[in-house]
Short mmCIF file of C-alpha atoms and ligand atoms in Angstrom, two decimals:
data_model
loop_
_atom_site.label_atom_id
_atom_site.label_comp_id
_atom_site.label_asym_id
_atom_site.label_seq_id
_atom_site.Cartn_x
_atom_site.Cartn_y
_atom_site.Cartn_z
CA UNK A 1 -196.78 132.48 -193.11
CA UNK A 2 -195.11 129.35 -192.04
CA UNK A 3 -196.12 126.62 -195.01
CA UNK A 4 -195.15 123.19 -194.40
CA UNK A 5 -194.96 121.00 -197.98
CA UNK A 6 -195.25 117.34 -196.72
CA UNK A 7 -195.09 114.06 -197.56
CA UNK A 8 -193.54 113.88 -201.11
CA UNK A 9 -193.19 110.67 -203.00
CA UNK A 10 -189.34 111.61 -202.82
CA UNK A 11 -187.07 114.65 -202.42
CA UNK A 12 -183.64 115.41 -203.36
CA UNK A 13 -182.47 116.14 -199.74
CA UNK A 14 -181.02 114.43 -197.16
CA UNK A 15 -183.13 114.42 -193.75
CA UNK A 16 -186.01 115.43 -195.30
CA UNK A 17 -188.18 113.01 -196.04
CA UNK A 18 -191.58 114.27 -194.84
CA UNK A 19 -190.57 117.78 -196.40
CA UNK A 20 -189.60 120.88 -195.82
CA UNK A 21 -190.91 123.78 -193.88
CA UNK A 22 -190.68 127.40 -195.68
CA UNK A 23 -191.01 130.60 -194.28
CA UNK A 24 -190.27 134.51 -195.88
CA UNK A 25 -189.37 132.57 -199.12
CA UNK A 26 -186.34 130.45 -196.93
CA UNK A 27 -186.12 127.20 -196.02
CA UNK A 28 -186.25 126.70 -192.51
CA UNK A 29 -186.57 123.36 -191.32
CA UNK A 30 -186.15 119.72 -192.75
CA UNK A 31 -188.58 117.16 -191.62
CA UNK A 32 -187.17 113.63 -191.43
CA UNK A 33 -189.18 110.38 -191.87
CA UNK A 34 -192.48 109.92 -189.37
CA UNK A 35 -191.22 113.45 -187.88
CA UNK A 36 -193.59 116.49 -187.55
CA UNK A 37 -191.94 120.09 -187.92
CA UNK A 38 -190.82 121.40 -184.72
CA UNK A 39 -192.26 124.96 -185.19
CA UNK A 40 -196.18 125.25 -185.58
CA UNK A 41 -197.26 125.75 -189.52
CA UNK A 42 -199.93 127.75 -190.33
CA UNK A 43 -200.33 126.02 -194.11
CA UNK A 44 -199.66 122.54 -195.02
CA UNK A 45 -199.25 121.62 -198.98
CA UNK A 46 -199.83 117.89 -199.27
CA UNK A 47 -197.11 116.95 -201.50
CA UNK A 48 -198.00 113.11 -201.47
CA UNK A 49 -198.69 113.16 -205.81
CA UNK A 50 -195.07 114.53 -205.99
CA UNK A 51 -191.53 114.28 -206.60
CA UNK A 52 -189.39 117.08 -205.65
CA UNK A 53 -186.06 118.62 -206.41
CA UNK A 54 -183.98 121.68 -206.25
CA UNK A 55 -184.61 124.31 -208.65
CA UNK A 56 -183.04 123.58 -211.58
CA UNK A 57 -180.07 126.34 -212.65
CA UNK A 58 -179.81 126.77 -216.11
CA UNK A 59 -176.23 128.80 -216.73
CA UNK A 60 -175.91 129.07 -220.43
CA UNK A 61 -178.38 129.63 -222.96
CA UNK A 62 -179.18 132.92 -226.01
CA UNK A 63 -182.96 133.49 -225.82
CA UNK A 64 -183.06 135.62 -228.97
CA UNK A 65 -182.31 131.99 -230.93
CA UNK A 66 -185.64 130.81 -230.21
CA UNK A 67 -186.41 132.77 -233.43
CA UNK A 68 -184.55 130.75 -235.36
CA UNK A 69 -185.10 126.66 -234.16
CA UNK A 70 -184.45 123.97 -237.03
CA UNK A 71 -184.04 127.12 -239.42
CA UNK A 72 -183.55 125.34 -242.73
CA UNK A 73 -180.43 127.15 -243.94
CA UNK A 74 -179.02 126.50 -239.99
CA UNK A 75 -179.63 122.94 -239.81
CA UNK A 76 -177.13 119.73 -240.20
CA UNK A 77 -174.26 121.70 -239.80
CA UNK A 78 -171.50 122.55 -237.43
CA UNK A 79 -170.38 125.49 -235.35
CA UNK A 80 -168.99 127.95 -237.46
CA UNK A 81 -170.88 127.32 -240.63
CA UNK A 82 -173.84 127.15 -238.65
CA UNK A 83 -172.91 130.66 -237.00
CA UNK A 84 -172.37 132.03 -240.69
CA UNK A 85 -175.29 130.78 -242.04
CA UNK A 86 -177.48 132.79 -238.89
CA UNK A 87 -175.63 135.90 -238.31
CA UNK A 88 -177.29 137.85 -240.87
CA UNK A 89 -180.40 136.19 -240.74
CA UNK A 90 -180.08 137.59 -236.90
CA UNK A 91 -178.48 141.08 -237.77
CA UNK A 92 -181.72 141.38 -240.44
CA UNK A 93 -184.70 140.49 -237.86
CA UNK A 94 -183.43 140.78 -234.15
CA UNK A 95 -185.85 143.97 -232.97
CA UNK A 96 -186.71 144.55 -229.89
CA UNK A 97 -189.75 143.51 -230.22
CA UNK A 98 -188.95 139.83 -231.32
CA UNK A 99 -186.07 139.92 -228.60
CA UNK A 100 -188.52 140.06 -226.38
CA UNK A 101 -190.71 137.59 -227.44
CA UNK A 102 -187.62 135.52 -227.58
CA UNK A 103 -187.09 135.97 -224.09
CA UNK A 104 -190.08 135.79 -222.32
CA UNK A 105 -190.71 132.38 -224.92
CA UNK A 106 -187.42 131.02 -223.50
CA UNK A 107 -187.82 132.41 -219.93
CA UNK A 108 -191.50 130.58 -219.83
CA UNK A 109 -190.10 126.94 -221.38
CA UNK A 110 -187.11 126.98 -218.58
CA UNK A 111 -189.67 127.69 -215.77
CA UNK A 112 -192.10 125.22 -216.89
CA UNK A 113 -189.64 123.06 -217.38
CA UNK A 114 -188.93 123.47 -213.72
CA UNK A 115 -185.87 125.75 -213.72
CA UNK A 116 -186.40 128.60 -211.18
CA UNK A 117 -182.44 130.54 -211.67
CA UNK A 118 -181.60 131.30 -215.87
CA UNK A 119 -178.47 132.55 -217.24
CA UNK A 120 -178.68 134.08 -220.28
CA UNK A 121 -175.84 134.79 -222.64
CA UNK A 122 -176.92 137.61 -224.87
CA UNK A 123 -173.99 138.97 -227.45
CA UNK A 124 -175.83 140.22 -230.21
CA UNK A 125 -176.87 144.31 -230.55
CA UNK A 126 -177.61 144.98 -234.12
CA UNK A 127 -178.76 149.64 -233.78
CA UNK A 128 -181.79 149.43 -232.08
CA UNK A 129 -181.36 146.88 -229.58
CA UNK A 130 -179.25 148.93 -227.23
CA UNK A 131 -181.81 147.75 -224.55
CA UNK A 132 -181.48 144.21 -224.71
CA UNK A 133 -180.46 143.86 -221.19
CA UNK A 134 -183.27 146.06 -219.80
CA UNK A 135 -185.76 144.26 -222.09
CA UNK A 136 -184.78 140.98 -220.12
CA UNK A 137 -184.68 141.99 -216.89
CA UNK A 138 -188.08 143.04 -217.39
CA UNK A 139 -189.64 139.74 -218.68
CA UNK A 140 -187.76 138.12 -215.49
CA UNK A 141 -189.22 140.53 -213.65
CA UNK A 142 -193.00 139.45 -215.18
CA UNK A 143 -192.50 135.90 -214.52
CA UNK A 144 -190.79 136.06 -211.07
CA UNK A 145 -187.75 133.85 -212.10
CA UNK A 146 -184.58 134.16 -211.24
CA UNK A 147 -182.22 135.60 -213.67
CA UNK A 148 -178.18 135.92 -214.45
CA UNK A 149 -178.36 138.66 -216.96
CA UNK A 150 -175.03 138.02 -219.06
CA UNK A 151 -174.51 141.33 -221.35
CA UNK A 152 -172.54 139.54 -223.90
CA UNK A 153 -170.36 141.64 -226.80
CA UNK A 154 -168.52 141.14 -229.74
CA UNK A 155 -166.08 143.62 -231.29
CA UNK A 156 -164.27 142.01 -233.78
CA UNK A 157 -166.25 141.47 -237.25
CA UNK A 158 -164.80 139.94 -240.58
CA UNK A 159 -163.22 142.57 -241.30
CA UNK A 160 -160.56 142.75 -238.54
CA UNK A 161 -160.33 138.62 -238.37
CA UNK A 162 -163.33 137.73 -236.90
CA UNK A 163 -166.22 135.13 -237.69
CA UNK A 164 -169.31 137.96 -237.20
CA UNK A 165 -170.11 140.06 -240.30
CA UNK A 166 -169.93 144.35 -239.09
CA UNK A 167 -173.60 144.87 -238.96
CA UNK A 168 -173.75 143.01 -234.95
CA UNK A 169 -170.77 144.07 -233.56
CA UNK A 170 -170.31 146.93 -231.51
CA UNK A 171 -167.08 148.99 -230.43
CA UNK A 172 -165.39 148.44 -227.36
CA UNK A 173 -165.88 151.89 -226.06
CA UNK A 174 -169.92 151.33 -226.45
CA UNK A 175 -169.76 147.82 -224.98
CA UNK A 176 -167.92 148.78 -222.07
CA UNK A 177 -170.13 151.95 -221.36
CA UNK A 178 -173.21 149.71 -221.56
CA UNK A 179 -172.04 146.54 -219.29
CA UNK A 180 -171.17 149.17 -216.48
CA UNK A 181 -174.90 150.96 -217.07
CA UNK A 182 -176.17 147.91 -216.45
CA UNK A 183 -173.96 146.59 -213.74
CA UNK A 184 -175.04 150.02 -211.89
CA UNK A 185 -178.62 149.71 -212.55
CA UNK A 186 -179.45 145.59 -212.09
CA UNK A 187 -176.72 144.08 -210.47
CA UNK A 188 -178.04 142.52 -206.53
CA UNK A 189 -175.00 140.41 -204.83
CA UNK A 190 -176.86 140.04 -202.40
CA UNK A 191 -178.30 136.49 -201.05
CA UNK A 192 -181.67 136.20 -202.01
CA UNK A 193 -181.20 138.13 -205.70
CA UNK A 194 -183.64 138.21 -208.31
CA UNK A 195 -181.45 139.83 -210.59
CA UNK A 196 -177.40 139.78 -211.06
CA UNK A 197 -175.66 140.76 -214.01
CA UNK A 198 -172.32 138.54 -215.45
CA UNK A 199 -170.10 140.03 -218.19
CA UNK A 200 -169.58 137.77 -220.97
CA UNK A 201 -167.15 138.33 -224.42
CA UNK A 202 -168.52 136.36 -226.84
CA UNK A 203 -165.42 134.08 -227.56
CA UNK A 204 -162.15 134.35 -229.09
CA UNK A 205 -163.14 134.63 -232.66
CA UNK A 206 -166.12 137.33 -231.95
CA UNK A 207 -163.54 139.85 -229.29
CA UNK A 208 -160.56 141.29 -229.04
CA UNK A 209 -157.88 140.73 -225.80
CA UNK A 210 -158.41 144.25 -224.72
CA UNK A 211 -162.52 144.02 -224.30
CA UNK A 212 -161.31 140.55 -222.36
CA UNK A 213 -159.18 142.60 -220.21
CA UNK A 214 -161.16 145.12 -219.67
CA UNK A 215 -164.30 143.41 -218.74
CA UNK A 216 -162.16 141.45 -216.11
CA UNK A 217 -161.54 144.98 -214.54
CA UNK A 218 -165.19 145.82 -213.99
CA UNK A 219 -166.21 142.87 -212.91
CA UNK A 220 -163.43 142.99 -210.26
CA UNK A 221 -165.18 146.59 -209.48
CA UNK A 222 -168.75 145.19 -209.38
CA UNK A 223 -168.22 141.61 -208.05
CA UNK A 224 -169.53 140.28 -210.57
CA UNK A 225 -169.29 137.06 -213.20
CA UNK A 226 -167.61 136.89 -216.02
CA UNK A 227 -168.49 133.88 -218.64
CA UNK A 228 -168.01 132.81 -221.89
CA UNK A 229 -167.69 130.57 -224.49
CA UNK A 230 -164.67 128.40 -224.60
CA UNK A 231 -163.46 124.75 -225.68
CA UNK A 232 -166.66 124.31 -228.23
CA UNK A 233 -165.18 123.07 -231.09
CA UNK A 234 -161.51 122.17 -233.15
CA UNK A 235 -162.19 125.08 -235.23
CA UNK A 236 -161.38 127.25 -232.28
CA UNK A 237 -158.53 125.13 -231.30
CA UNK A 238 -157.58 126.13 -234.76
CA UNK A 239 -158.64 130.07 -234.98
CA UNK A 240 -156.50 130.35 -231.58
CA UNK A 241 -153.56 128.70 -232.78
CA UNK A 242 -153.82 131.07 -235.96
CA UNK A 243 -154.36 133.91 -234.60
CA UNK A 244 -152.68 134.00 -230.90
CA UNK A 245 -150.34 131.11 -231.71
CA UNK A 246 -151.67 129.38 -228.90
CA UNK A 247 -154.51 127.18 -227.43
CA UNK A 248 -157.72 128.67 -226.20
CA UNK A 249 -156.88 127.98 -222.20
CA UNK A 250 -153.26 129.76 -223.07
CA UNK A 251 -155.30 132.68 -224.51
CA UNK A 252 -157.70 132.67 -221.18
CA UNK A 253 -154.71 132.92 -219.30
CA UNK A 254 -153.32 135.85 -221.07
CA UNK A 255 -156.95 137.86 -220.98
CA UNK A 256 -156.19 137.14 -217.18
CA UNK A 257 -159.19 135.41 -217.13
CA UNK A 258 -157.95 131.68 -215.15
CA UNK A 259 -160.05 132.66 -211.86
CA UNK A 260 -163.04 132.25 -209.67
CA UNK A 261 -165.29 134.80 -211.03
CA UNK A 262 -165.28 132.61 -214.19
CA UNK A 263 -167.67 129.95 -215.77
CA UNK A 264 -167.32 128.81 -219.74
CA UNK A 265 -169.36 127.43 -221.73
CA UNK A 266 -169.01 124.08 -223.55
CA UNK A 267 -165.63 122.81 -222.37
CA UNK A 268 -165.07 120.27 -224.74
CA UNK A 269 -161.48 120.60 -225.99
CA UNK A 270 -159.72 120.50 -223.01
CA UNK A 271 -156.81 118.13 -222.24
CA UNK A 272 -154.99 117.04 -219.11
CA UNK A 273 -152.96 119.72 -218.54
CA UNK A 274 -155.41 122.62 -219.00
CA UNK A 275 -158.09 120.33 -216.94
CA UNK A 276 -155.39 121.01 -214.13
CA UNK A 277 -154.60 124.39 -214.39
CA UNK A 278 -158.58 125.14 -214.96
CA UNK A 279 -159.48 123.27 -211.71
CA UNK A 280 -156.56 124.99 -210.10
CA UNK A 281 -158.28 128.36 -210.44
CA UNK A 282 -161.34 126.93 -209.61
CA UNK A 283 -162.93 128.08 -212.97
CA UNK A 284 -166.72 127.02 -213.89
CA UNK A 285 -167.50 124.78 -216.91
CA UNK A 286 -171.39 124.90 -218.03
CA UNK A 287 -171.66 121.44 -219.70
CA UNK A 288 -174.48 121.53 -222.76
CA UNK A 289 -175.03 118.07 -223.87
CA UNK A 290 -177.91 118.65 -225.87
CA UNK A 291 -176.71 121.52 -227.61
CA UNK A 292 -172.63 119.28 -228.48
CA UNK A 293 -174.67 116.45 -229.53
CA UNK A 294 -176.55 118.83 -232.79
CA UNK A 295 -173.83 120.70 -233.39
CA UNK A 296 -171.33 117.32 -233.13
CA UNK A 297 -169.14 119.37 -231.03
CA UNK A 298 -167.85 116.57 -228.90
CA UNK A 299 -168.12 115.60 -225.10
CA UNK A 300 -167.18 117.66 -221.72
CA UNK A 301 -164.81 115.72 -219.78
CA UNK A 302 -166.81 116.54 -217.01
CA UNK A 303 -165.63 114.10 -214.10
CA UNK A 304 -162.04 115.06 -214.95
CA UNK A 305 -163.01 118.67 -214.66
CA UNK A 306 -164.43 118.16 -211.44
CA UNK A 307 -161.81 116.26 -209.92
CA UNK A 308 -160.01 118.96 -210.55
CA UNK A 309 -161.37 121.42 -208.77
CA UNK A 310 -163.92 123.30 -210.96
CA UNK A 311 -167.48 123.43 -210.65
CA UNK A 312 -169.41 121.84 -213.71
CA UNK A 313 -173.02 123.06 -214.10
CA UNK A 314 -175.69 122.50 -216.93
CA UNK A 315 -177.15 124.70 -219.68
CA UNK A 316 -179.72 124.04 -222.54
CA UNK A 317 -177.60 126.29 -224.60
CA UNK A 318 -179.15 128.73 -227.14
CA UNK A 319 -182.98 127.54 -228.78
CA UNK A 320 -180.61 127.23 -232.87
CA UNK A 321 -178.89 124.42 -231.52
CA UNK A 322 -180.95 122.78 -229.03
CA UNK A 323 -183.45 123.73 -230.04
CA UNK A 324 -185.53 123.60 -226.76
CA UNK A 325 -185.66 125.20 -223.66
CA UNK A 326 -186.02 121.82 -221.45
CA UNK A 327 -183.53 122.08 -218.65
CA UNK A 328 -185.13 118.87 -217.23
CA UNK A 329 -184.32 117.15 -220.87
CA UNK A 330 -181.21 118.11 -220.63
CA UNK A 331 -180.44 116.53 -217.24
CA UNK A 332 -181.61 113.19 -219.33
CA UNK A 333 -179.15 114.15 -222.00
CA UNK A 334 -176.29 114.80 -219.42
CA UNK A 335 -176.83 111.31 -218.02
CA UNK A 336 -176.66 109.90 -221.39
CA UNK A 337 -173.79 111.18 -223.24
CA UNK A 338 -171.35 111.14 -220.21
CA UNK A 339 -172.52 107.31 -220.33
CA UNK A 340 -170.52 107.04 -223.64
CA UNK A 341 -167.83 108.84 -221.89
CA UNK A 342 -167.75 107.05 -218.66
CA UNK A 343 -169.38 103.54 -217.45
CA UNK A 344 -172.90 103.14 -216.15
CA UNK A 345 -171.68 103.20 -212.60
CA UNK A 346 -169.64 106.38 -212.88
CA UNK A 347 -172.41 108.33 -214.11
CA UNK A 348 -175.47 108.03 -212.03
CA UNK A 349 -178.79 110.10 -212.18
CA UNK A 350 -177.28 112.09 -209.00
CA UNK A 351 -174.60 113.17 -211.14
CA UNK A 352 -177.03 115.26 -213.65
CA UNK A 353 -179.31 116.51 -210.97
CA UNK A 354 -175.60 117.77 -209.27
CA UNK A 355 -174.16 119.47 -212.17
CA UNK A 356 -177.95 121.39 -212.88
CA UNK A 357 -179.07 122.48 -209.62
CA UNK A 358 -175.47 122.74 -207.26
CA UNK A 359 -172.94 122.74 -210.02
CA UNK A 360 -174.76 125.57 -211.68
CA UNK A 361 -175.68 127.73 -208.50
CA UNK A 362 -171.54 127.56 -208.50
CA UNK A 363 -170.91 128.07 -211.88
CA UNK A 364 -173.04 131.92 -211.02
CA UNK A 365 -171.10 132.21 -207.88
CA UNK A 366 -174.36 131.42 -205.90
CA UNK A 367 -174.45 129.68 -202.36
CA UNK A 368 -178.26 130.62 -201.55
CA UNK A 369 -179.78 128.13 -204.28
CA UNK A 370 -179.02 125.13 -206.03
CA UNK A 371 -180.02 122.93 -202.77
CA UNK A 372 -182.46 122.06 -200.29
CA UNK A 373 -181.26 122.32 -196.87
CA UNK A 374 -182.20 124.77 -194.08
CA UNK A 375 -181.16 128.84 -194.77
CA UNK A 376 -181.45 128.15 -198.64
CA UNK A 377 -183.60 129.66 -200.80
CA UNK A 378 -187.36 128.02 -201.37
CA UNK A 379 -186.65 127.56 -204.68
CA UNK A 380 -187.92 123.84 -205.78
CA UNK A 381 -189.21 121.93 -208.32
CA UNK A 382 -192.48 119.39 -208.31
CA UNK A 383 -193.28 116.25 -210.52
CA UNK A 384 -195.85 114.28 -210.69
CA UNK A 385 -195.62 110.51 -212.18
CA UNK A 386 -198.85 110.23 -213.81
CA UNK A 387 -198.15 110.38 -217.27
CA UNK A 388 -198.13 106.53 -219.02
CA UNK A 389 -194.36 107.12 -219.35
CA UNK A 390 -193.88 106.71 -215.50
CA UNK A 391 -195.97 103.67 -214.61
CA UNK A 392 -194.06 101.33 -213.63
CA UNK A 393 -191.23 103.24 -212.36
CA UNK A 394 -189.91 102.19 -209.69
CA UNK A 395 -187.14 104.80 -207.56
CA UNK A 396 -189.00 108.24 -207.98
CA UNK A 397 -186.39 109.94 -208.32
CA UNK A 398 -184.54 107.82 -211.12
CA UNK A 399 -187.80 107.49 -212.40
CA UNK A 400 -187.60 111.16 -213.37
CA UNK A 401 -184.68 111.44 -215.11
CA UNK A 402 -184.49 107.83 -217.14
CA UNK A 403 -188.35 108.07 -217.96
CA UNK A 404 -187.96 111.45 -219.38
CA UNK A 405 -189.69 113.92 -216.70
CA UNK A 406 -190.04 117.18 -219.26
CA UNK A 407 -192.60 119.34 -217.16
CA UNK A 408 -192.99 120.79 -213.85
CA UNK A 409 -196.62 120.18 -212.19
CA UNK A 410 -195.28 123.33 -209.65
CA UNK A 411 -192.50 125.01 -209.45
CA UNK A 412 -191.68 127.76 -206.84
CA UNK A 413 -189.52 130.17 -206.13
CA UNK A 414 -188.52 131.93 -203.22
CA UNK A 415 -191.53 130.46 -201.31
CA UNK A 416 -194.26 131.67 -204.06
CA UNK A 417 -195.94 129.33 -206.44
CA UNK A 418 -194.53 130.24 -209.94
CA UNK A 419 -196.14 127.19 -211.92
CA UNK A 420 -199.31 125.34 -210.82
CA UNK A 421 -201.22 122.22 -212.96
CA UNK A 422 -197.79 122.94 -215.46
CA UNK A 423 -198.78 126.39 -216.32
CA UNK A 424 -196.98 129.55 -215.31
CA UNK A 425 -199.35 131.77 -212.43
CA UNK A 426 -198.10 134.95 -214.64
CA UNK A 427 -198.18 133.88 -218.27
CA UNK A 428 -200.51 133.32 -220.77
CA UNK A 429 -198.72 130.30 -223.08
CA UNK A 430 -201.33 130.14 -225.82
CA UNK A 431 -200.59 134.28 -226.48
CA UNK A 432 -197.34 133.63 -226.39
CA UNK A 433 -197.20 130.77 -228.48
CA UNK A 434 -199.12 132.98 -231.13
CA UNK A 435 -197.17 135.76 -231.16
CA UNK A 436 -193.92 134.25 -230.61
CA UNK A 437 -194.94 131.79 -234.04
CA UNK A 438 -195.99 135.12 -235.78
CA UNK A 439 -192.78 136.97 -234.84
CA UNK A 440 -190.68 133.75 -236.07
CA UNK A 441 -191.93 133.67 -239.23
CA UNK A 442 -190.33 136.94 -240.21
CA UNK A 443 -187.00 134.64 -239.63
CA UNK A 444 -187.43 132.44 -242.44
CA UNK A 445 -188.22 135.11 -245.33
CA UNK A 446 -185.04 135.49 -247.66
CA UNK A 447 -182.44 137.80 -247.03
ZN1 ZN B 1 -173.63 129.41 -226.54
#
């Protein structure tokens, strides 16, 4: 079936200004202004109440927090007191069950939001929830998104210097069992993917150098990602220099992790010299503006980072410190913090779109999404401007970003409807919301 989707208001793609023409879930043609597609259709989708853009690519993110959002003993602070104050709230009431509540909750807000490709970054297995990773491939699997599955670890608890308390760490022989299991089992390199798996230690306070090392090997013998967190805060600036006698990028480089296969999150605490050597090795930053601004973390030097050679992407972060899933709020937020970074003509609503749709499809090692132009995948992203917040708006596509676009009227994904009238084709939200809300609450009783 040959479906041509015509006539937007605007669309983030060159050439295409009377739309694009999809076929087995690809993109095969772009149809310029006053053109007709050069191949018969068999469908046309009249696209003339719509803006559209790339999916969005959301590459960092820990669904299982959507259990705990504005938790009262989490809230006002920073990083690591904020991380003390919810480990054992986590270790206490992460189940499967709630996990995967947590998930498909997060999965659902990302898609309506109009992301189509999620990364999670899941590091916590308290006994029981040895099958966190299958558990999320399967709600990916329900809604038809896209999905990075990141099986995080941490293996170094209080008691051996770490921030985590015992009860959600695991040992390395364990972790490293179950990240090849599941590389085996879900990981697709293929173009096209549904599902591909990334590796992703914690961060330096939560693993030791060997699991680093190690998971660099597998991935080398799986092709796969590796990610994690990295540059957040000073605090880790200080743990590393207490610990390794060094800075965070000098401990990277030691793990042998200053390469391709790598995206970090956060990025903050970077300076001119490890901006180089980072770009030089063409390693991914995930920029979470949202997320720095609650916790006060401080700004990515994002511009500087991609001068230098590495791709910068977006990420909502995880639901504690966001504490949404809005990956099209978060392209607002990008726009607006790296204003107080940059000037007004450095930073243009171009530059968020960028950093969530093709700077993330980078960041995951992807060159089959994150675009629209002819062989890519039919992933995409539709808004209308009816809500009273647009009137008056004048460049659509501005218009979406400075006007606060937070839902998707449709959303596909490889050439299927995912989201039509802003609600998911395979979810029920009001369920979810329920039992989501009733799951939560077991969050907030004392410990
Ligand atoms: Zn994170």
């Amino acid at each position: 079936m040959r479906l041509w989707i015509k006539n937007p208001i605007a669309i983030l793609a060159d050439g295409a200004e009377n739309g694009v023409v999809v076929e087995d879930g690809v993109i095969i043609e772009l149809v310029a202004a006053g053109q007709q597609p050069m191949l018969p259709v068999e469908q046309t989708f009249d696209a003339s109440s719509h803006v559209i853009i790339p999916g969005l690519v959301n590459t960092h993110h820990h669904f299982f927090q959507t259990m705990t959002r504005a938790h009262p003993q989490a809230i006002n602070k920073e990083l690591f007191p904020w991380l003390q104050a919810l480990y054992p709230i986590w270790a206490k009431n992460v189940t499967p069950e709630s996990f995967r509540l947590g998930t498909r909750l997060a999965l659902t807000e990302l898609l309506m939001s109009g992301c189509t490709t999620a990364a999670d970054h899941h590091y916590l297995f308290p006994a029981g929830l040895e099958g966190a990773m299958d558990i999320q491939v399967e709600e990916a699997q329900r809604l038809g998104i896209r999905m990075t599955v990141s099986r995080g670890s941490m293996n170094l608890s209080e008691k051996d210097g770490g921030l985590p308390p015992d009860a959600v760490v695991q040992d390395e022989d364990t972790i490293l069992a179950d990240c090849e299991r599941v590389l085996q089992k879900y990981h697709d390199p293929s173009d096209g993917a549904f599902i591909q798996v990334a590796l992703s230690p914690c961060a330096p306070f939560t693993v030791t150098k060997n699991l680093m090392r190690q998971s660099v090997t597998l991935a080398e013998k799986y092709d796969c990602r590796l990610h994690t967190h990295l540059g957040e805060t000073l605090d880790e600036d200080d743990y590393c220099e207490h610990h390794f006698q060094c800075r965070p990028v000098d401990y990277l480089e030691e793990c042998g992790w200053l390469n391709e296969r790598v995206w970090l999150a956060h990025g903050i605490h970077f300076n001119d010299d490890e901006i180089r050597k980072l770009g030089h090795h063409c390693v991914g930053v995930c920029h979470c503006p949202t997320s720095n601004m609650v916790l006060a973390s401080g700004q990515c030097r994002t511009k500087e980072l991609e001068a230098a050679g590495s791709p910068v992407g977006l990420g909502v972060d995880g639901s504690a410190s966001n504490d949404n899933s809005n990956l099209m709020e978060g392209v607002r937020h990008a726009l607006m913090i790296n204003r107080l970074t940059y000037d007004a003509a450095s930073v243009t609503h171009f530059d968020a779109f960028r950093w969530a749709t093709e700077g993330s499809a980078r960041c995951l090692g992807r060159t089959d999404i994150g675009a629209i132009r002819v062989g890519m995948q039919a992933d995409m992203a539709f808004y209308r401007l009816d809500d009273l917040r647009f009137s008056g708006g004048g460049d659509p596509l501005a218009t979406l970003v400075l006007c606060g676009a937070h839902e998707a009227d449709r959303v596909m994904i490889a050439g299927d409807w995912k989201v039509e009238d802003c609600l998911p084709t395979h979810m029920d939200v009001g369920k979810l919301r329920f039992e989501h809300g009733e799951a939560a609450k077991k969050f907030l009783e004392a410990l």
